[in-house]
Amino acid sequence: MQSKANIKGHPLHPILIVFPVAFFTGTLFFDCWGAFSDHAPYFDTAYHLQVLGIFTALVAAVPGFIDYLRVVPPESSAKKRATSHGLLNIGMTIMFSIACIYRQSLNAHITVLLLLETAGFACMAIAGWMGGTLVYRNQIAVHNLYAEAGKWKEELIDTPGKSFVVAASGELKVNQLKLVIINGKRIAIGKTAEGYVAFDDHCSHKGGSLADGAMICGTVQCPWHGSQFSVTTGAVKAGPAKEAIPVYPVSEHDGKVYVTLE
Ligand code: FES
């Protein structure tokens, strides 16, 4: 699913995280080098890298938080992973910030400083591993297009009622999908050769976004582990999912497509 914090489709968070990773790694490296060589200028270099690391970590957190709120599917395995990823990055920033303050004290001991930085580095390494899983497995911030998918479409509807206009009749081509968030509920709208369909944007396996999947011949495939569902009945056609997904009544008249939610 495409990042919401991007420049011409390029997600900002993965671009920015290389800076704190490099600066914090350099901090630990130069502090270790300073400790072993007893050469004071290395500590100065480590300090400057540390300040830069803290600043760039805070900057990188902004697009990451935007994507956490608006891109990671709610109630999914990726949301839990993204929460842990964010908390570890906060832990990393706190550890390096404490170390940065501590090193300025007259009684600072190099062993304590290195322990704080090693703890921060460990948080960063685990958070980085999880970030990789979020991108390469959960495809967060990946613009995932298949043949005939067209451009990613998303619409927010915040009006009371049971029946909602979710598309214009000619808006989608056959096998195209669109995400509509109706009063907080995520519904995937698709067009099949027989007409429009609507179903939950939530794979019953681990919560993958089905609007970000591939739909063909009346079947939608989840992008995370490949479960397949009938878009008309919601029945599972192929696992690992075991439970059907909810589908919703759709009608089309006066050039508009309506979905009814009970
Ligand atoms: S989340 Fe695993 S197949 Fe959809």
PDB file of C-alpha atoms and ligand atoms in Angstrom:
ATOM      1  CA  MET A   1       0.000   0.000   0.000  1.00  0.00           C
ATOM      2  CA  GLN A   2       1.476   3.334  -1.050  1.00  0.00           C
ATOM      3  CA  SER A   3       2.995   5.567   1.630  1.00  0.00           C
ATOM      4  CA  LYS A   4       1.079   8.705   2.598  1.00  0.00           C
ATOM      5  CA  ALA A   5       4.317  10.545   3.361  1.00  0.00           C
ATOM      6  CA  ASN A   6       6.050  10.428   0.006  1.00  0.00           C
ATOM      7  CA  ILE A   7       7.624  12.540  -2.721  1.00  0.00           C
ATOM      8  CA  LYS A   8       6.347  11.507  -6.139  1.00  0.00           C
ATOM      9  CA  GLY A   9       5.563   8.042  -4.792  1.00  0.00           C
ATOM     10  CA  HIS A  10       8.911   7.560  -3.003  1.00  0.00           C
ATOM     11  CA  PRO A  11       8.242   6.959   0.713  1.00  0.00           C
ATOM     12  CA  LEU A  12      10.110   9.365   3.005  1.00  0.00           C
ATOM     13  CA  HIS A  13      10.579   7.171   6.083  1.00  0.00           C
ATOM     14  CA  PRO A  14      12.952   4.614   4.453  1.00  0.00           C
ATOM     15  CA  ILE A  15      14.895   7.492   2.880  1.00  0.00           C
ATOM     16  CA  LEU A  16      15.372   9.301   6.219  1.00  0.00           C
ATOM     17  CA  ILE A  17      16.171   6.386   8.541  1.00  0.00           C
ATOM     18  CA  VAL A  18      19.601   5.850   6.987  1.00  0.00           C
ATOM     19  CA  PHE A  19      20.783   9.043   8.728  1.00  0.00           C
ATOM     20  CA  PRO A  20      20.152   8.059  12.387  1.00  0.00           C
ATOM     21  CA  VAL A  21      21.360   4.520  11.632  1.00  0.00           C
ATOM     22  CA  ALA A  22      24.652   5.877  10.277  1.00  0.00           C
ATOM     23  CA  PHE A  23      25.087   8.551  12.969  1.00  0.00           C
ATOM     24  CA  PHE A  24      24.308   6.257  15.927  1.00  0.00           C
ATOM     25  CA  THR A  25      26.528   3.487  14.548  1.00  0.00           C
ATOM     26  CA  GLY A  26      29.289   6.083  14.178  1.00  0.00           C
ATOM     27  CA  THR A  27      28.686   7.288  17.749  1.00  0.00           C
ATOM     28  CA  LEU A  28      29.232   3.833  19.221  1.00  0.00           C
ATOM     29  CA  PHE A  29      32.176   3.173  16.917  1.00  0.00           C
ATOM     30  CA  PHE A  30      34.032   6.368  17.824  1.00  0.00           C
ATOM     31  CA  ASP A  31      33.305   6.024  21.552  1.00  0.00           C
ATOM     32  CA  CYS A  32      34.711   2.477  21.453  1.00  0.00           C
ATOM     33  CA  TRP A  33      37.702   3.669  19.460  1.00  0.00           C
ATOM     34  CA  GLY A  34      38.223   6.536  21.915  1.00  0.00           C
ATOM     35  CA  ALA A  35      38.036   4.136  24.871  1.00  0.00           C
ATOM     36  CA  PHE A  36      40.553   1.710  23.417  1.00  0.00           C
ATOM     37  CA  SER A  37      42.971   4.275  22.021  1.00  0.00           C
ATOM     38  CA  ASP A  38      42.531   6.838  24.804  1.00  0.00           C
ATOM     39  CA  HIS A  39      42.481   9.535  22.130  1.00  0.00           C
ATOM     40  CA  ALA A  40      40.116  12.349  23.248  1.00  0.00           C
ATOM     41  CA  PRO A  41      39.202  13.780  19.793  1.00  0.00           C
ATOM     42  CA  TYR A  42      37.359  10.524  18.986  1.00  0.00           C
ATOM     43  CA  PHE A  43      34.942  11.313  21.839  1.00  0.00           C
ATOM     44  CA  ASP A  44      34.270  14.730  20.309  1.00  0.00           C
ATOM     45  CA  THR A  45      33.468  13.094  16.976  1.00  0.00           C
ATOM     46  CA  ALA A  46      31.159  10.623  18.756  1.00  0.00           C
ATOM     47  CA  TYR A  47      29.373  13.483  20.524  1.00  0.00           C
ATOM     48  CA  HIS A  48      28.685  15.370  17.296  1.00  0.00           C
ATOM     49  CA  LEU A  49      27.452  12.214  15.586  1.00  0.00           C
ATOM     50  CA  GLN A  50      25.198  11.549  18.569  1.00  0.00           C
ATOM     51  CA  VAL A  51      23.561  14.982  18.367  1.00  0.00           C
ATOM     52  CA  LEU A  52      23.000  14.527  14.639  1.00  0.00           C
ATOM     53  CA  GLY A  53      21.607  11.025  15.247  1.00  0.00           C
ATOM     54  CA  ILE A  54      19.042  12.277  17.777  1.00  0.00           C
ATOM     55  CA  PHE A  55      17.949  15.113  15.490  1.00  0.00           C
ATOM     56  CA  THR A  56      17.602  12.942  12.380  1.00  0.00           C
ATOM     57  CA  ALA A  57      15.829  10.182  14.339  1.00  0.00           C
ATOM     58  CA  LEU A  58      13.150  12.709  15.348  1.00  0.00           C
ATOM     59  CA  VAL A  59      12.827  13.919  11.750  1.00  0.00           C
ATOM     60  CA  ALA A  60      12.557  10.337  10.393  1.00  0.00           C
ATOM     61  CA  ALA A  61       9.877   9.545  12.974  1.00  0.00           C
ATOM     62  CA  VAL A  62       7.407  12.039  11.454  1.00  0.00           C
ATOM     63  CA  PRO A  63       6.736  10.241   8.116  1.00  0.00           C
ATOM     64  CA  GLY A  64       6.971   6.897   9.930  1.00  0.00           C
ATOM     65  CA  PHE A  65       4.191   7.942  12.307  1.00  0.00           C
ATOM     66  CA  ILE A  66       2.038   9.212   9.423  1.00  0.00           C
ATOM     67  CA  ASP A  67       2.333   5.828   7.674  1.00  0.00           C
ATOM     68  CA  TYR A  68       1.722   4.010  10.970  1.00  0.00           C
ATOM     69  CA  LEU A  69      -1.587   5.847  11.365  1.00  0.00           C
ATOM     70  CA  ARG A  70      -2.741   5.921   7.748  1.00  0.00           C
ATOM     71  CA  VAL A  71      -1.162   3.013   5.870  1.00  0.00           C
ATOM     72  CA  VAL A  72      -0.651   0.028   8.191  1.00  0.00           C
ATOM     73  CA  PRO A  73      -3.951  -1.925   8.216  1.00  0.00           C
ATOM     74  CA  PRO A  74      -5.662  -1.779  11.628  1.00  0.00           C
ATOM     75  CA  GLU A  75      -6.020  -4.942  13.743  1.00  0.00           C
ATOM     76  CA  SER A  76      -3.406  -6.770  11.704  1.00  0.00           C
ATOM     77  CA  SER A  77      -0.118  -8.546  12.406  1.00  0.00           C
ATOM     78  CA  ALA A  78       1.615  -5.611  10.698  1.00  0.00           C
ATOM     79  CA  LYS A  79       0.025  -3.137  13.135  1.00  0.00           C
ATOM     80  CA  LYS A  80       1.434  -5.077  16.103  1.00  0.00           C
ATOM     81  CA  ARG A  81       4.828  -5.259  14.394  1.00  0.00           C
ATOM     82  CA  ALA A  82       4.741  -1.540  13.538  1.00  0.00           C
ATOM     83  CA  THR A  83       3.858  -0.693  17.168  1.00  0.00           C
ATOM     84  CA  SER A  84       6.873  -2.680  18.421  1.00  0.00           C
ATOM     85  CA  HIS A  85       9.051  -1.080  15.714  1.00  0.00           C
ATOM     86  CA  GLY A  86       7.992   2.411  16.839  1.00  0.00           C
ATOM     87  CA  LEU A  87       8.471   1.670  20.553  1.00  0.00           C
ATOM     88  CA  LEU A  88      11.958   0.265  19.934  1.00  0.00           C
ATOM     89  CA  ASN A  89      12.885   3.373  17.960  1.00  0.00           C
ATOM     90  CA  ILE A  90      11.646   5.536  20.835  1.00  0.00           C
ATOM     91  CA  GLY A  91      13.770   3.381  23.175  1.00  0.00           C
ATOM     92  CA  MET A  92      16.771   3.871  20.873  1.00  0.00           C
ATOM     93  CA  THR A  93      16.360   7.644  20.844  1.00  0.00           C
ATOM     94  CA  ILE A  94      15.936   7.787  24.634  1.00  0.00           C
ATOM     95  CA  MET A  95      19.068   5.664  25.228  1.00  0.00           C
ATOM     96  CA  PHE A  96      21.238   7.807  22.955  1.00  0.00           C
ATOM     97  CA  SER A  97      19.740  11.009  24.420  1.00  0.00           C
ATOM     98  CA  ILE A  98      20.515   9.886  27.981  1.00  0.00           C
ATOM     99  CA  ALA A  99      24.026   8.936  26.849  1.00  0.00           C
ATOM    100  CA  CYS A 100      24.417  12.364  25.225  1.00  0.00           C
ATOM    101  CA  ILE A 101      23.504  14.138  28.467  1.00  0.00           C
ATOM    102  CA  TYR A 102      25.470  11.716  30.630  1.00  0.00           C
ATOM    103  CA  ARG A 103      28.732  12.128  28.683  1.00  0.00           C
ATOM    104  CA  GLN A 104      28.790  15.833  29.573  1.00  0.00           C
ATOM    105  CA  SER A 105      28.865  15.125  33.299  1.00  0.00           C
ATOM    106  CA  LEU A 106      32.266  15.474  34.960  1.00  0.00           C
ATOM    107  CA  ASN A 107      31.897  12.062  36.601  1.00  0.00           C
ATOM    108  CA  ALA A 108      30.872  10.259  33.412  1.00  0.00           C
ATOM    109  CA  HIS A 109      32.364   6.795  33.117  1.00  0.00           C
ATOM    110  CA  ILE A 110      33.099   5.356  29.706  1.00  0.00           C
ATOM    111  CA  THR A 111      31.687   1.919  30.660  1.00  0.00           C
ATOM    112  CA  VAL A 112      28.268   3.386  31.523  1.00  0.00           C
ATOM    113  CA  LEU A 113      28.327   5.478  28.351  1.00  0.00           C
ATOM    114  CA  LEU A 114      29.093   2.450  26.188  1.00  0.00           C
ATOM    115  CA  LEU A 115      26.412   0.375  27.935  1.00  0.00           C
ATOM    116  CA  LEU A 116      23.768   3.043  27.242  1.00  0.00           C
ATOM    117  CA  GLU A 117      24.824   3.308  23.610  1.00  0.00           C
ATOM    118  CA  THR A 118      24.957  -0.465  23.182  1.00  0.00           C
ATOM    119  CA  ALA A 119      21.395  -0.710  24.523  1.00  0.00           C
ATOM    120  CA  GLY A 120      20.307   1.998  22.066  1.00  0.00           C
ATOM    121  CA  PHE A 121      22.125   0.216  19.245  1.00  0.00           C
ATOM    122  CA  ALA A 122      20.401  -3.077  20.119  1.00  0.00           C
ATOM    123  CA  CYS A 123      16.978  -1.324  19.997  1.00  0.00           C
ATOM    124  CA  MET A 124      17.935   0.150  16.627  1.00  0.00           C
ATOM    125  CA  ALA A 125      19.034  -3.218  15.218  1.00  0.00           C
ATOM    126  CA  ILE A 126      15.824  -5.020  16.257  1.00  0.00           C
ATOM    127  CA  ALA A 127      13.658  -2.089  15.088  1.00  0.00           C
ATOM    128  CA  GLY A 128      15.496  -2.134  11.755  1.00  0.00           C
ATOM    129  CA  TRP A 129      14.864  -5.862  11.383  1.00  0.00           C
ATOM    130  CA  MET A 130      11.151  -5.315  12.028  1.00  0.00           C
ATOM    131  CA  GLY A 131      11.089  -2.373   9.621  1.00  0.00           C
ATOM    132  CA  GLY A 132      12.485  -4.679   6.948  1.00  0.00           C
ATOM    133  CA  THR A 133       9.727  -7.199   7.628  1.00  0.00           C
ATOM    134  CA  LEU A 134       7.114  -4.434   7.433  1.00  0.00           C
ATOM    135  CA  VAL A 135       8.330  -3.467   3.966  1.00  0.00           C
ATOM    136  CA  TYR A 136       9.456  -6.744   2.409  1.00  0.00           C
ATOM    137  CA  ARG A 137       6.748  -9.021   3.814  1.00  0.00           C
ATOM    138  CA  ASN A 138       3.837  -6.726   4.722  1.00  0.00           C
ATOM    139  CA  GLN A 139       4.507  -4.409   1.784  1.00  0.00           C
ATOM    140  CA  ILE A 140       3.906  -1.295   3.865  1.00  0.00           C
ATOM    141  CA  ALA A 141       4.719   1.760   1.702  1.00  0.00           C
ATOM    142  CA  VAL A 142       5.163  -0.490  -1.348  1.00  0.00           C
ATOM    143  CA  HIS A 143       3.134   0.626  -4.346  1.00  0.00           C
ATOM    144  CA  ASN A 144       1.906  -2.808  -5.263  1.00  0.00           C
ATOM    145  CA  LEU A 145       0.323  -2.834  -8.714  1.00  0.00           C
ATOM    146  CA  TYR A 146      -0.741  -5.821 -10.805  1.00  0.00           C
ATOM    147  CA  ALA A 147      -1.956  -5.877 -14.395  1.00  0.00           C
ATOM    148  CA  GLU A 148      -5.119  -3.798 -14.890  1.00  0.00           C
ATOM    149  CA  ALA A 149      -5.093  -2.608 -11.271  1.00  0.00           C
ATOM    150  CA  GLY A 150      -4.914   1.029 -12.338  1.00  0.00           C
ATOM    151  CA  LYS A 151      -3.952   3.762  -9.892  1.00  0.00           C
ATOM    152  CA  TRP A 152      -4.497   3.274  -6.153  1.00  0.00           C
ATOM    153  CA  LYS A 153      -7.890   4.730  -5.239  1.00  0.00           C
ATOM    154  CA  GLU A 154      -8.999   5.640  -1.749  1.00  0.00           C
ATOM    155  CA  GLU A 155     -11.949   7.637  -0.449  1.00  0.00           C
ATOM    156  CA  LEU A 156     -13.088   8.733   2.998  1.00  0.00           C
ATOM    157  CA  ILE A 157     -16.808   8.936   3.737  1.00  0.00           C
ATOM    158  CA  ASP A 158     -17.897  10.509   7.000  1.00  0.00           C
ATOM    159  CA  THR A 159     -21.664  10.740   6.851  1.00  0.00           C
ATOM    160  CA  PRO A 160     -24.317   8.971   8.922  1.00  0.00           C
ATOM    161  CA  GLY A 161     -26.651   6.420   7.330  1.00  0.00           C
ATOM    162  CA  LYS A 162     -26.744   2.865   6.019  1.00  0.00           C
ATOM    163  CA  SER A 163     -26.451   3.368   2.272  1.00  0.00           C
ATOM    164  CA  PHE A 164     -23.441   5.181   0.822  1.00  0.00           C
ATOM    165  CA  VAL A 165     -22.316   6.281  -2.629  1.00  0.00           C
ATOM    166  CA  VAL A 166     -18.917   4.624  -3.020  1.00  0.00           C
ATOM    167  CA  ALA A 167     -18.123   5.177  -6.709  1.00  0.00           C
ATOM    168  CA  ALA A 168     -19.414   6.514  -9.997  1.00  0.00           C
ATOM    169  CA  SER A 169     -20.628   3.794 -12.385  1.00  0.00           C
ATOM    170  CA  GLY A 170     -17.710   4.126 -14.791  1.00  0.00           C
ATOM    171  CA  GLU A 171     -15.070   4.830 -12.174  1.00  0.00           C
ATOM    172  CA  LEU A 172     -13.478   1.366 -12.011  1.00  0.00           C
ATOM    173  CA  LYS A 173     -12.492  -0.978 -14.802  1.00  0.00           C
ATOM    174  CA  VAL A 174     -13.101  -4.721 -14.564  1.00  0.00           C
ATOM    175  CA  ASN A 175     -10.718  -6.266 -11.956  1.00  0.00           C
ATOM    176  CA  GLN A 176      -9.931  -2.852 -10.428  1.00  0.00           C
ATOM    177  CA  LEU A 177     -10.216  -2.237  -6.688  1.00  0.00           C
ATOM    178  CA  LYS A 178     -10.751   0.818  -4.520  1.00  0.00           C
ATOM    179  CA  LEU A 179     -10.556   1.361  -0.754  1.00  0.00           C
ATOM    180  CA  VAL A 180     -13.445   3.250   0.830  1.00  0.00           C
ATOM    181  CA  ILE A 181     -13.325   4.091   4.536  1.00  0.00           C
ATOM    182  CA  ILE A 182     -16.904   4.625   5.662  1.00  0.00           C
ATOM    183  CA  ASN A 183     -17.100   6.129   9.146  1.00  0.00           C
ATOM    184  CA  GLY A 184     -13.892   4.304  10.050  1.00  0.00           C
ATOM    185  CA  LYS A 185     -14.889   0.963   8.486  1.00  0.00           C
ATOM    186  CA  ARG A 186     -12.608  -0.164   5.654  1.00  0.00           C
ATOM    187  CA  ILE A 187     -14.481  -1.591   2.661  1.00  0.00           C
ATOM    188  CA  ALA A 188     -12.901  -2.812  -0.589  1.00  0.00           C
ATOM    189  CA  ILE A 189     -14.961  -1.950  -3.671  1.00  0.00           C
ATOM    190  CA  GLY A 190     -14.236  -3.960  -6.810  1.00  0.00           C
ATOM    191  CA  LYS A 191     -15.611  -4.273 -10.297  1.00  0.00           C
ATOM    192  CA  THR A 192     -16.034  -7.745 -11.787  1.00  0.00           C
ATOM    193  CA  ALA A 193     -17.313  -8.676 -15.244  1.00  0.00           C
ATOM    194  CA  GLU A 194     -20.765  -9.042 -13.609  1.00  0.00           C
ATOM    195  CA  GLY A 195     -20.716  -5.696 -11.818  1.00  0.00           C
ATOM    196  CA  TYR A 196     -19.586  -4.040  -8.596  1.00  0.00           C
ATOM    197  CA  VAL A 197     -18.845  -5.933  -5.363  1.00  0.00           C
ATOM    198  CA  ALA A 198     -18.009  -4.840  -1.817  1.00  0.00           C
ATOM    199  CA  PHE A 199     -16.210  -6.758   0.926  1.00  0.00           C
ATOM    200  CA  ASP A 200     -14.166  -6.171   4.085  1.00  0.00           C
ATOM    201  CA  ASP A 201     -10.701  -4.745   3.515  1.00  0.00           C
ATOM    202  CA  HIS A 202      -9.432  -7.162   6.150  1.00  0.00           C
ATOM    203  CA  CYS A 203      -8.048 -10.605   5.369  1.00  0.00           C
ATOM    204  CA  SER A 204      -9.347 -13.110   7.931  1.00  0.00           C
ATOM    205  CA  HIS A 205      -5.851 -14.629   8.222  1.00  0.00           C
ATOM    206  CA  LYS A 206      -3.696 -11.805   9.663  1.00  0.00           C
ATOM    207  CA  GLY A 207      -5.480  -8.655   8.597  1.00  0.00           C
ATOM    208  CA  GLY A 208      -3.851  -7.854   5.247  1.00  0.00           C
ATOM    209  CA  SER A 209      -5.486  -5.173   3.134  1.00  0.00           C
ATOM    210  CA  LEU A 210      -7.516  -6.861   0.391  1.00  0.00           C
ATOM    211  CA  ALA A 211      -7.990  -3.571  -1.487  1.00  0.00           C
ATOM    212  CA  ASP A 212      -4.212  -3.751  -1.963  1.00  0.00           C
ATOM    213  CA  GLY A 213      -4.482  -7.310  -3.303  1.00  0.00           C
ATOM    214  CA  ALA A 214      -5.144  -8.635  -6.794  1.00  0.00           C
ATOM    215  CA  MET A 215      -8.661  -9.367  -8.065  1.00  0.00           C
ATOM    216  CA  ILE A 216      -9.392 -11.481 -11.098  1.00  0.00           C
ATOM    217  CA  CYS A 217     -12.328 -13.652 -12.223  1.00  0.00           C
ATOM    218  CA  GLY A 218     -14.341 -12.952  -9.074  1.00  0.00           C
ATOM    219  CA  THR A 219     -11.495 -13.877  -6.692  1.00  0.00           C
ATOM    220  CA  VAL A 220      -9.382 -11.535  -4.584  1.00  0.00           C
ATOM    221  CA  GLN A 221      -5.932 -12.581  -3.383  1.00  0.00           C
ATOM    222  CA  CYS A 222      -4.425 -11.156  -0.195  1.00  0.00           C
ATOM    223  CA  PRO A 223      -0.986  -9.594  -0.814  1.00  0.00           C
ATOM    224  CA  TRP A 224       0.533 -10.911   2.429  1.00  0.00           C
ATOM    225  CA  HIS A 225       0.301 -14.727   2.333  1.00  0.00           C
ATOM    226  CA  GLY A 226      -1.841 -15.356  -0.738  1.00  0.00           C
ATOM    227  CA  SER A 227      -5.218 -16.352   0.733  1.00  0.00           C
ATOM    228  CA  GLN A 228      -7.974 -16.179  -1.858  1.00  0.00           C
ATOM    229  CA  PHE A 229     -11.632 -15.275  -1.332  1.00  0.00           C
ATOM    230  CA  SER A 230     -14.750 -15.160  -3.497  1.00  0.00           C
ATOM    231  CA  VAL A 231     -15.679 -11.488  -3.852  1.00  0.00           C
ATOM    232  CA  THR A 232     -19.387 -12.303  -4.117  1.00  0.00           C
ATOM    233  CA  THR A 233     -19.805 -14.727  -1.184  1.00  0.00           C
ATOM    234  CA  GLY A 234     -16.658 -14.020   0.859  1.00  0.00           C
ATOM    235  CA  ALA A 235     -15.909 -17.784   0.987  1.00  0.00           C
ATOM    236  CA  VAL A 236     -12.282 -18.924   1.279  1.00  0.00           C
ATOM    237  CA  LYS A 237     -11.018 -20.368  -2.008  1.00  0.00           C
ATOM    238  CA  ALA A 238      -7.436 -20.926  -0.860  1.00  0.00           C
ATOM    239  CA  GLY A 239      -5.698 -20.642   2.538  1.00  0.00           C
ATOM    240  CA  PRO A 240      -3.909 -20.054   4.812  1.00  0.00           C
ATOM    241  CA  ALA A 241      -7.089 -18.107   5.797  1.00  0.00           C
ATOM    242  CA  LYS A 242      -9.809 -20.369   7.193  1.00  0.00           C
ATOM    243  CA  GLU A 243     -12.685 -17.939   7.763  1.00  0.00           C
ATOM    244  CA  ALA A 244     -14.813 -16.217   5.133  1.00  0.00           C
ATOM    245  CA  ILE A 245     -14.762 -12.425   4.835  1.00  0.00           C
ATOM    246  CA  PRO A 246     -17.926 -10.295   5.142  1.00  0.00           C
ATOM    247  CA  VAL A 247     -19.423  -9.068   1.855  1.00  0.00           C
ATOM    248  CA  TYR A 248     -21.939  -6.222   1.468  1.00  0.00           C
ATOM    249  CA  PRO A 249     -24.939  -5.579  -0.807  1.00  0.00           C
ATOM    250  CA  VAL A 250     -24.160  -3.320  -3.759  1.00  0.00           C
ATOM    251  CA  SER A 251     -26.607  -1.593  -6.111  1.00  0.00           C
ATOM    252  CA  GLU A 252     -26.011   0.619  -9.113  1.00  0.00           C
ATOM    253  CA  HIS A 253     -28.415   3.258 -10.374  1.00  0.00           C
ATOM    254  CA  ASP A 254     -28.442   6.836 -11.704  1.00  0.00           C
ATOM    255  CA  GLY A 255     -24.757   6.505 -12.566  1.00  0.00           C
ATOM    256  CA  LYS A 256     -23.735   5.792  -8.977  1.00  0.00           C
ATOM    257  CA  VAL A 257     -22.662   2.732  -7.009  1.00  0.00           C
ATOM    258  CA  TYR A 258     -24.212   2.261  -3.549  1.00  0.00           C
ATOM    259  CA  VAL A 259     -23.103   0.027  -0.692  1.00  0.00           C
ATOM    260  CA  THR A 260     -25.414  -0.834   2.165  1.00  0.00           C
ATOM    261  CA  LEU A 261     -23.956  -1.447   5.610  1.00  0.00           C
ATOM    262  CA  GLU A 262     -26.192  -2.892   8.314  1.00  0.00           C
TER     263      GLU A 262
HETATM  264  S1  FES B   1      -2.988 -11.847   6.012  1.00  0.00           S
HETATM  265 FE1  FES B   1      -2.194 -13.809   5.572  1.00  0.00          FE
HETATM  266  S2  FES B   1      -3.167 -14.340   3.731  1.00  0.00           S
HETATM  267 FE2  FES B   1      -3.988 -12.435   4.217  1.00  0.00          FE
END
